[in-house]
PDB file of C-alpha atoms in Angstrom:
ATOM      1  CA  MET A   1    -114.481 143.615  32.477  1.00 52.00           C
ATOM      2  CA  ASN A   2    -116.281 146.150  34.576  1.00 63.00           C
ATOM      3  CA  ASP A   3    -116.772 148.969  32.112  1.00 67.00           C
ATOM      4  CA  PRO A   4    -120.180 149.427  30.526  1.00 67.00           C
ATOM      5  CA  GLU A   5    -118.943 152.447  27.909  1.00 69.00           C
ATOM      6  CA  LEU A   6    -116.023 150.322  26.629  1.00 60.00           C
ATOM      7  CA  GLU A   7    -118.574 147.244  26.451  1.00 63.00           C
ATOM      8  CA  ALA A   8    -120.807 148.944  24.149  1.00 61.00           C
ATOM      9  CA  GLU A   9    -117.857 150.388  21.885  1.00 58.00           C
ATOM     10  CA  LEU A  10    -116.241 146.708  22.210  1.00 55.00           C
ATOM     11  CA  ALA A  11    -119.965 145.511  20.631  1.00 61.00           C
ATOM     12  CA  ASP A  12    -120.350 148.642  17.923  1.00 59.00           C
ATOM     13  CA  HIS A  13    -116.980 148.022  16.559  1.00 52.00           C
ATOM     14  CA  HIS A  14    -117.207 144.253  16.144  1.00 53.00           C
ATOM     15  CA  HIS A  15    -120.909 145.090  14.317  1.00 49.00           C
ATOM     16  CA  ASP A  16    -119.359 147.377  12.159  1.00 50.00           C
ATOM     17  CA  HIS A  17    -115.912 146.687  11.739  1.00 47.00           C
ATOM     18  CA  SER A  18    -116.022 143.660   9.204  1.00 51.00           C
ATOM     19  CA  HIS A  19    -113.667 143.516   6.032  1.00 48.00           C
ATOM     20  CA  ARG A  20    -114.635 141.249   2.636  1.00 50.00           C
ATOM     21  CA  ASP A  21    -112.494 138.337   2.172  1.00 48.00           C
ATOM     22  CA  ILE A  22    -110.092 139.875  -0.511  1.00 46.00           C
ATOM     23  CA  SER A  23    -107.175 137.146   0.781  1.00 49.00           C
ATOM     24  CA  GLY A  24    -105.775 133.665  -1.540  1.00 49.00           C
ATOM     25  CA  GLY A  25    -105.574 135.196  -4.512  1.00 59.00           C
ATOM     26  CA  TRP A  26    -109.053 135.496  -6.448  1.00 74.00           C
ATOM     27  CA  LEU A  27    -110.412 139.199  -6.362  1.00 74.00           C
ATOM     28  CA  ARG A  28    -107.722 140.369  -8.660  1.00 74.00           C
ATOM     29  CA  ALA A  29    -107.540 137.250 -10.783  1.00 80.00           C
ATOM     30  CA  ALA A  30    -111.422 137.187 -11.339  1.00 83.00           C
ATOM     31  CA  THR A  31    -111.518 140.871 -11.983  1.00 83.00           C
ATOM     32  CA  PHE A  32    -108.944 141.119 -14.614  1.00 84.00           C
ATOM     33  CA  GLY A  33    -109.620 138.147 -15.521  1.00 88.00           C
ATOM     34  CA  ALA A  34    -113.714 139.037 -16.052  1.00 90.00           C
ATOM     35  CA  MET A  35    -112.658 142.332 -17.460  1.00 90.00           C
ATOM     36  CA  ASP A  36    -109.541 140.625 -19.928  1.00 93.00           C
ATOM     37  CA  GLY A  37    -112.817 138.184 -21.283  1.00 94.00           C
ATOM     38  CA  LEU A  38    -114.865 141.532 -22.203  1.00 95.00           C
ATOM     39  CA  VAL A  39    -112.244 143.523 -23.402  1.00 95.00           C
ATOM     40  CA  THR A  40    -110.839 141.103 -25.475  1.00 95.00           C
ATOM     41  CA  THR A  41    -114.075 139.631 -26.787  1.00 96.00           C
ATOM     42  CA  ILE A  42    -115.408 142.777 -28.132  1.00 96.00           C
ATOM     43  CA  ALA A  43    -112.710 143.951 -29.486  1.00 96.00           C
ATOM     44  CA  LEU A  44    -112.437 140.552 -31.144  1.00 95.00           C
ATOM     45  CA  VAL A  45    -116.424 140.596 -32.760  1.00 95.00           C
ATOM     46  CA  ALA A  46    -115.664 144.419 -33.843  1.00 96.00           C
ATOM     47  CA  GLY A  47    -112.379 143.379 -35.635  1.00 95.00           C
ATOM     48  CA  VAL A  48    -114.060 140.358 -37.372  1.00 94.00           C
ATOM     49  CA  GLY A  49    -117.100 142.187 -37.826  1.00 94.00           C
ATOM     50  CA  GLY A  50    -115.694 145.279 -39.034  1.00 92.00           C
ATOM     51  CA  GLY A  51    -113.946 143.449 -41.672  1.00 91.00           C
ATOM     52  CA  GLY A  52    -117.459 142.329 -43.368  1.00 90.00           C
ATOM     53  CA  ALA A  53    -117.776 138.877 -41.676  1.00 91.00           C
ATOM     54  CA  GLY A  54    -121.193 137.224 -41.099  1.00 91.00           C
ATOM     55  CA  ARG A  55    -122.745 135.802 -38.089  1.00 94.00           C
ATOM     56  CA  ASP A  56    -121.144 131.866 -38.118  1.00 94.00           C
ATOM     57  CA  VAL A  57    -118.022 133.363 -38.574  1.00 94.00           C
ATOM     58  CA  ILE A  58    -118.296 136.266 -35.616  1.00 95.00           C
ATOM     59  CA  VAL A  59    -119.600 133.018 -33.425  1.00 96.00           C
ATOM     60  CA  LEU A  60    -116.241 130.914 -34.062  1.00 95.00           C
ATOM     61  CA  SER A  61    -113.582 133.275 -33.839  1.00 95.00           C
ATOM     62  CA  GLY A  62    -115.819 135.045 -30.829  1.00 96.00           C
ATOM     63  CA  LEU A  63    -115.436 131.125 -29.100  1.00 97.00           C
ATOM     64  CA  ALA A  64    -112.154 130.485 -29.994  1.00 97.00           C
ATOM     65  CA  GLY A  65    -110.787 133.440 -28.997  1.00 96.00           C
ATOM     66  CA  VAL A  66    -113.138 132.590 -25.575  1.00 97.00           C
ATOM     67  CA  VAL A  67    -111.332 129.211 -24.979  1.00 97.00           C
ATOM     68  CA  ALA A  68    -107.602 130.400 -25.810  1.00 96.00           C
ATOM     69  CA  GLY A  69    -107.876 133.261 -23.327  1.00 95.00           C
ATOM     70  CA  ALA A  70    -109.562 131.026 -20.477  1.00 96.00           C
ATOM     71  CA  PHE A  71    -106.863 128.795 -20.989  1.00 97.00           C
ATOM     72  CA  SER A  72    -103.972 131.699 -21.031  1.00 95.00           C
ATOM     73  CA  MET A  73    -105.396 133.496 -18.762  1.00 93.00           C
ATOM     74  CA  ALA A  74    -105.501 130.665 -16.089  1.00 94.00           C
ATOM     75  CA  LEU A  75    -102.287 129.109 -17.173  1.00 95.00           C
ATOM     76  CA  GLY A  76    -100.565 132.611 -16.631  1.00 93.00           C
ATOM     77  CA  GLU A  77    -101.651 133.285 -13.061  1.00 92.00           C
ATOM     78  CA  PHE A  78    -100.945 129.594 -11.921  1.00 95.00           C
ATOM     79  CA  ALA A  79     -97.319 130.409 -13.165  1.00 95.00           C
ATOM     80  CA  SER A  80     -97.160 134.103 -12.286  1.00 92.00           C
ATOM     81  CA  VAL A  81     -99.049 133.247  -8.673  1.00 91.00           C
ATOM     82  CA  GLY A  82     -96.368 129.887  -8.166  1.00 94.00           C
ATOM     83  CA  THR A  83     -93.107 131.674  -9.016  1.00 95.00           C
ATOM     84  CA  GLN A  84     -94.128 134.465  -6.480  1.00 91.00           C
ATOM     85  CA  ASN A  85     -94.502 132.021  -4.172  1.00 92.00           C
ATOM     86  CA  ASP A  86     -91.350 130.336  -4.646  1.00 95.00           C
ATOM     87  CA  ALA A  87     -89.855 133.980  -4.223  1.00 93.00           C
ATOM     88  CA  LEU A  88     -91.383 134.384  -1.136  1.00 93.00           C
ATOM     89  CA  ASP A  89     -90.170 131.019   0.189  1.00 93.00           C
ATOM     90  CA  ALA A  90     -86.440 131.827  -1.253  1.00 94.00           C
ATOM     91  CA  GLU A  91     -86.292 135.306   0.710  1.00 93.00           C
ATOM     92  CA  ALA A  92     -87.188 133.428   3.983  1.00 93.00           C
ATOM     93  CA  ALA A  93     -84.578 130.601   3.428  1.00 94.00           C
ATOM     94  CA  VAL A  94     -82.420 133.479   3.614  1.00 93.00           C
ATOM     95  CA  GLU A  95     -84.566 135.173   6.117  1.00 94.00           C
ATOM     96  CA  ARG A  96     -83.907 132.324   8.804  1.00 94.00           C
ATOM     97  CA  ARG A  97     -80.291 131.996   7.741  1.00 95.00           C
ATOM     98  CA  GLU A  98     -79.709 134.988   8.984  1.00 94.00           C
ATOM     99  CA  LEU A  99     -81.626 134.740  12.077  1.00 93.00           C
ATOM    100  CA  ALA A 100     -79.532 132.070  13.217  1.00 93.00           C
ATOM    101  CA  GLN A 101     -76.446 133.712  12.080  1.00 94.00           C
ATOM    102  CA  HIS A 102     -76.359 136.822  12.993  1.00 94.00           C
ATOM    103  CA  PRO A 103     -79.492 137.030  15.969  1.00 92.00           C
ATOM    104  CA  ARG A 104     -78.178 140.316  18.267  1.00 94.00           C
ATOM    105  CA  ALA A 105     -78.019 142.178  14.663  1.00 95.00           C
ATOM    106  CA  GLU A 106     -81.338 141.231  13.448  1.00 94.00           C
ATOM    107  CA  GLN A 107     -83.304 141.922  16.953  1.00 93.00           C
ATOM    108  CA  HIS A 108     -81.825 145.314  16.253  1.00 94.00           C
ATOM    109  CA  GLU A 109     -82.702 145.717  12.862  1.00 93.00           C
ATOM    110  CA  LEU A 110     -86.422 145.262  14.272  1.00 93.00           C
ATOM    111  CA  ALA A 111     -86.337 147.507  16.457  1.00 94.00           C
ATOM    112  CA  ALA A 112     -84.785 150.193  14.934  1.00 93.00           C
ATOM    113  CA  ARG A 113     -87.961 149.952  12.156  1.00 93.00           C
ATOM    114  CA  PHE A 114     -90.136 149.150  15.267  1.00 93.00           C
ATOM    115  CA  ARG A 115     -88.450 152.824  16.290  1.00 94.00           C
ATOM    116  CA  GLU A 116     -88.889 154.150  12.430  1.00 93.00           C
ATOM    117  CA  MET A 117     -93.103 153.608  13.023  1.00 91.00           C
ATOM    118  CA  GLY A 118     -92.875 156.074  15.739  1.00 92.00           C
ATOM    119  CA  LEU A 119     -92.628 153.358  19.184  1.00 93.00           C
ATOM    120  CA  SER A 120     -90.196 155.013  21.886  1.00 94.00           C
ATOM    121  CA  GLU A 121     -86.472 152.941  21.994  1.00 93.00           C
ATOM    122  CA  GLN A 122     -87.599 151.367  25.598  1.00 94.00           C
ATOM    123  CA  THR A 123     -90.912 150.227  23.874  1.00 95.00           C
ATOM    124  CA  ALA A 124     -89.635 149.017  20.460  1.00 94.00           C
ATOM    125  CA  ASP A 125     -86.293 147.043  21.988  1.00 94.00           C
ATOM    126  CA  ALA A 126     -88.946 145.165  24.598  1.00 95.00           C
ATOM    127  CA  VAL A 127     -91.144 144.095  21.534  1.00 95.00           C
ATOM    128  CA  SER A 128     -88.252 143.046  19.801  1.00 95.00           C
ATOM    129  CA  ARG A 129     -86.484 141.185  22.185  1.00 95.00           C
ATOM    130  CA  GLU A 130     -90.519 139.722  22.795  1.00 96.00           C
ATOM    131  CA  VAL A 131     -90.534 138.529  19.424  1.00 95.00           C
ATOM    132  CA  HIS A 132     -86.951 137.182  19.307  1.00 95.00           C
ATOM    133  CA  ARG A 133     -88.137 134.653  21.669  1.00 94.00           C
ATOM    134  CA  ASP A 134     -89.903 132.901  19.174  1.00 94.00           C
ATOM    135  CA  PRO A 135     -87.943 131.601  16.066  1.00 92.00           C
ATOM    136  CA  GLU A 136     -90.760 131.487  13.401  1.00 93.00           C
ATOM    137  CA  LEU A 137     -92.750 134.816  14.784  1.00 94.00           C
ATOM    138  CA  ALA A 138     -89.661 136.647  14.150  1.00 94.00           C
ATOM    139  CA  LEU A 139     -89.197 135.162  11.005  1.00 94.00           C
ATOM    140  CA  ARG A 140     -92.451 136.245  10.236  1.00 93.00           C
ATOM    141  CA  MET A 141     -92.602 139.180  11.416  1.00 94.00           C
ATOM    142  CA  HIS A 142     -88.922 140.229  10.003  1.00 93.00           C
ATOM    143  CA  ILE A 143     -90.535 139.289   6.126  1.00 93.00           C
ATOM    144  CA  SER A 144     -93.404 141.233   7.088  1.00 91.00           C
ATOM    145  CA  GLN A 145     -91.270 144.745   7.728  1.00 90.00           C
ATOM    146  CA  GLU A 146     -88.679 144.085   5.156  1.00 87.00           C
ATOM    147  CA  LEU A 147     -90.769 142.689   2.230  1.00 87.00           C
ATOM    148  CA  GLY A 148     -94.324 144.035   3.269  1.00 85.00           C
ATOM    149  CA  VAL A 149     -95.834 140.565   2.656  1.00 85.00           C
ATOM    150  CA  SER A 150     -96.989 137.717   4.713  1.00 85.00           C
ATOM    151  CA  LEU A 151     -95.849 134.223   5.082  1.00 86.00           C
ATOM    152  CA  ASP A 152     -99.589 132.870   5.985  1.00 83.00           C
ATOM    153  CA  ASP A 153    -101.604 134.924   3.314  1.00 82.00           C
ATOM    154  CA  LYS A 154     -99.964 132.993  -0.103  1.00 87.00           C
ATOM    155  CA  PRO A 155    -102.392 133.463  -2.260  1.00 87.00           C
ATOM    156  CA  SER A 156    -102.981 129.583  -3.797  1.00 90.00           C
ATOM    157  CA  PRO A 157    -102.200 129.356  -7.764  1.00 93.00           C
ATOM    158  CA  TRP A 158    -104.919 126.954  -8.022  1.00 93.00           C
ATOM    159  CA  VAL A 159    -107.732 129.574  -6.889  1.00 91.00           C
ATOM    160  CA  ALA A 160    -106.200 132.308  -9.143  1.00 91.00           C
ATOM    161  CA  ALA A 161    -106.168 129.924 -12.184  1.00 93.00           C
ATOM    162  CA  VAL A 162    -109.453 128.688 -12.281  1.00 93.00           C
ATOM    163  CA  SER A 163    -110.708 131.857 -10.638  1.00 92.00           C
ATOM    164  CA  SER A 164    -109.120 133.491 -14.004  1.00 93.00           C
ATOM    165  CA  PHE A 165    -110.459 131.030 -15.949  1.00 95.00           C
ATOM    166  CA  ALA A 166    -114.238 130.922 -15.427  1.00 94.00           C
ATOM    167  CA  ALA A 167    -114.336 135.098 -15.049  1.00 93.00           C
ATOM    168  CA  PHE A 168    -112.731 135.236 -18.833  1.00 95.00           C
ATOM    169  CA  ALA A 169    -115.433 132.587 -19.871  1.00 96.00           C
ATOM    170  CA  VAL A 170    -118.369 134.210 -18.563  1.00 95.00           C
ATOM    171  CA  GLY A 171    -116.909 138.220 -19.289  1.00 95.00           C
ATOM    172  CA  GLY A 172    -116.182 136.012 -23.051  1.00 96.00           C
ATOM    173  CA  LEU A 173    -119.185 134.761 -23.437  1.00 97.00           C
ATOM    174  CA  ILE A 174    -121.375 138.261 -22.837  1.00 96.00           C
ATOM    175  CA  PRO A 175    -120.470 139.921 -25.880  1.00 96.00           C
ATOM    176  CA  LEU A 176    -121.431 136.471 -28.035  1.00 97.00           C
ATOM    177  CA  ILE A 177    -125.016 135.736 -26.450  1.00 97.00           C
ATOM    178  CA  THR A 178    -126.939 138.316 -29.324  1.00 96.00           C
ATOM    179  CA  PHE A 179    -124.877 136.213 -31.783  1.00 97.00           C
ATOM    180  CA  LEU A 180    -125.513 132.744 -30.258  1.00 96.00           C
ATOM    181  CA  LEU A 181    -129.492 133.273 -29.907  1.00 96.00           C
ATOM    182  CA  GLY A 182    -129.461 134.023 -34.007  1.00 94.00           C
ATOM    183  CA  TYR A 183    -129.243 137.381 -34.244  1.00 95.00           C
ATOM    184  CA  GLY A 184    -126.422 139.420 -36.564  1.00 92.00           C
ATOM    185  CA  SER A 185    -126.843 142.801 -35.763  1.00 95.00           C
ATOM    186  CA  LEU A 186    -123.176 143.927 -35.224  1.00 95.00           C
ATOM    187  CA  ALA A 187    -124.429 147.010 -33.134  1.00 95.00           C
ATOM    188  CA  LEU A 188    -126.151 144.985 -30.720  1.00 96.00           C
ATOM    189  CA  GLY A 189    -123.843 142.524 -29.934  1.00 95.00           C
ATOM    190  CA  LEU A 190    -121.478 145.254 -28.996  1.00 96.00           C
ATOM    191  CA  ALA A 191    -124.304 146.912 -27.029  1.00 96.00           C
ATOM    192  CA  VAL A 192    -124.970 143.765 -24.534  1.00 96.00           C
ATOM    193  CA  GLY A 193    -120.808 143.698 -24.465  1.00 95.00           C
ATOM    194  CA  GLY A 194    -120.849 148.029 -23.337  1.00 95.00           C
ATOM    195  CA  VAL A 195    -123.305 146.405 -20.777  1.00 96.00           C
ATOM    196  CA  GLY A 196    -121.333 143.516 -19.714  1.00 94.00           C
ATOM    197  CA  LEU A 197    -118.586 146.348 -19.169  1.00 94.00           C
ATOM    198  CA  LEU A 198    -120.563 148.834 -17.175  1.00 94.00           C
ATOM    199  CA  ALA A 199    -122.030 145.993 -15.175  1.00 92.00           C
ATOM    200  CA  ALA A 200    -118.395 144.545 -14.387  1.00 89.00           C
ATOM    201  CA  GLY A 201    -117.255 147.839 -13.286  1.00 88.00           C
ATOM    202  CA  ALA A 202    -120.067 148.674 -11.401  1.00 89.00           C
ATOM    203  CA  LEU A 203    -119.030 145.435  -9.089  1.00 84.00           C
ATOM    204  CA  THR A 204    -116.048 146.087  -9.166  1.00 81.00           C
ATOM    205  CA  SER A 205    -116.471 149.348  -6.696  1.00 80.00           C
ATOM    206  CA  ARG A 206    -117.822 146.777  -4.160  1.00 77.00           C
ATOM    207  CA  PHE A 207    -114.254 146.304  -3.432  1.00 71.00           C
ATOM    208  CA  THR A 208    -112.771 149.588  -3.710  1.00 74.00           C
ATOM    209  CA  SER A 209    -114.058 153.291  -2.798  1.00 74.00           C
ATOM    210  CA  ARG A 210    -114.121 154.327  -6.637  1.00 81.00           C
ATOM    211  CA  SER A 211    -117.956 155.109  -7.128  1.00 88.00           C
ATOM    212  CA  TRP A 212    -119.787 152.486  -9.211  1.00 86.00           C
ATOM    213  CA  TRP A 213    -120.242 155.065 -11.771  1.00 90.00           C
ATOM    214  CA  SER A 214    -116.652 156.077 -12.251  1.00 91.00           C
ATOM    215  CA  ALA A 215    -116.140 152.720 -11.851  1.00 88.00           C
ATOM    216  CA  ALA A 216    -118.675 151.353 -14.715  1.00 91.00           C
ATOM    217  CA  LEU A 217    -117.620 154.211 -17.175  1.00 93.00           C
ATOM    218  CA  ARG A 218    -113.884 153.834 -16.722  1.00 92.00           C
ATOM    219  CA  GLN A 219    -114.322 149.844 -17.779  1.00 91.00           C
ATOM    220  CA  LEU A 220    -116.771 151.016 -20.942  1.00 94.00           C
ATOM    221  CA  ALA A 221    -113.782 153.797 -21.753  1.00 95.00           C
ATOM    222  CA  PHE A 222    -111.278 151.032 -21.844  1.00 93.00           C
ATOM    223  CA  GLY A 223    -113.384 148.388 -24.037  1.00 94.00           C
ATOM    224  CA  ALA A 224    -114.911 151.488 -26.263  1.00 95.00           C
ATOM    225  CA  ILE A 225    -111.127 152.095 -27.064  1.00 96.00           C
ATOM    226  CA  ALA A 226    -110.325 148.402 -27.699  1.00 95.00           C
ATOM    227  CA  ALA A 227    -112.964 147.792 -29.833  1.00 95.00           C
ATOM    228  CA  GLY A 228    -112.809 151.258 -31.758  1.00 96.00           C
ATOM    229  CA  ALA A 229    -108.930 150.354 -32.543  1.00 96.00           C
ATOM    230  CA  THR A 230    -109.417 146.762 -33.677  1.00 95.00           C
ATOM    231  CA  TYR A 231    -112.961 147.933 -35.707  1.00 95.00           C
ATOM    232  CA  LEU A 232    -110.833 150.100 -37.716  1.00 95.00           C
ATOM    233  CA  VAL A 233    -107.905 147.451 -38.262  1.00 94.00           C
ATOM    234  CA  GLY A 234    -111.062 144.852 -39.898  1.00 92.00           C
ATOM    235  CA  MET A 235    -112.523 147.513 -41.812  1.00 91.00           C
ATOM    236  CA  LEU A 236    -109.031 148.513 -43.194  1.00 90.00           C
ATOM    237  CA  ILE A 237    -107.802 144.689 -44.213  1.00 89.00           C
ATOM    238  CA  GLY A 238    -111.661 143.972 -45.225  1.00 77.00           C
ATOM    239  CA  VAL A 239    -111.287 146.686 -47.681  1.00 53.00           C
ATOM    240  CA  SER A 240    -108.179 145.691 -48.832  1.00 51.00           C
ATOM    241  CA  ALA A 241    -109.026 141.981 -49.109  1.00 47.00           C
ATOM    242  CA  ALA A 242    -111.846 142.670 -51.034  1.00 43.00           C
TER     243      ALA A 242
END
């Protein structure tokens, strides 16, 4: 390559064109787990505290909720991701059978999809023929074009489960910090939980195009709605029980 301008552009492109690792199933599971842990525990603390419970009951209820929620999230993620992967494997088996039984029809179908993407008829036909020379490449291309997923990027059920468990546990413990340190103020505990929601929301903005303050306020609003609802329930049950 003897084009200095192209070499400079490629070097600059290589430096700037980088992406965060969002594959493997960890990001969605960790984000959902952390937010769920925060919101669930904040709402639980608000509900129990709103019913008039003391610090010991709040700590017991909160820790029990964290343990139960973390296991529930992990098992749910493992089953969900595993089922999704099994469904993808089943569809791949169907597509592999179609490629073996109707190779010309499948090649024509792929060329049609390429034309829909904007390629000329001649180019689409040429690319389709080239792809179909390799059965495994043809399978992956058909899966990608028809289902919008990749056989090479299936998320790991174990990664999703562990990420979800750890994130839920960490998020769930934040609203309990002040109670675990010996303080009994419900307002203080909820305030710490609110700070956790703001921080978690701002952190998620690093993986999206949303501004940090918008993501932070959105998560705080979600937590406030849940806490407000359970606090009212706690007040009603506490008053009626008394």
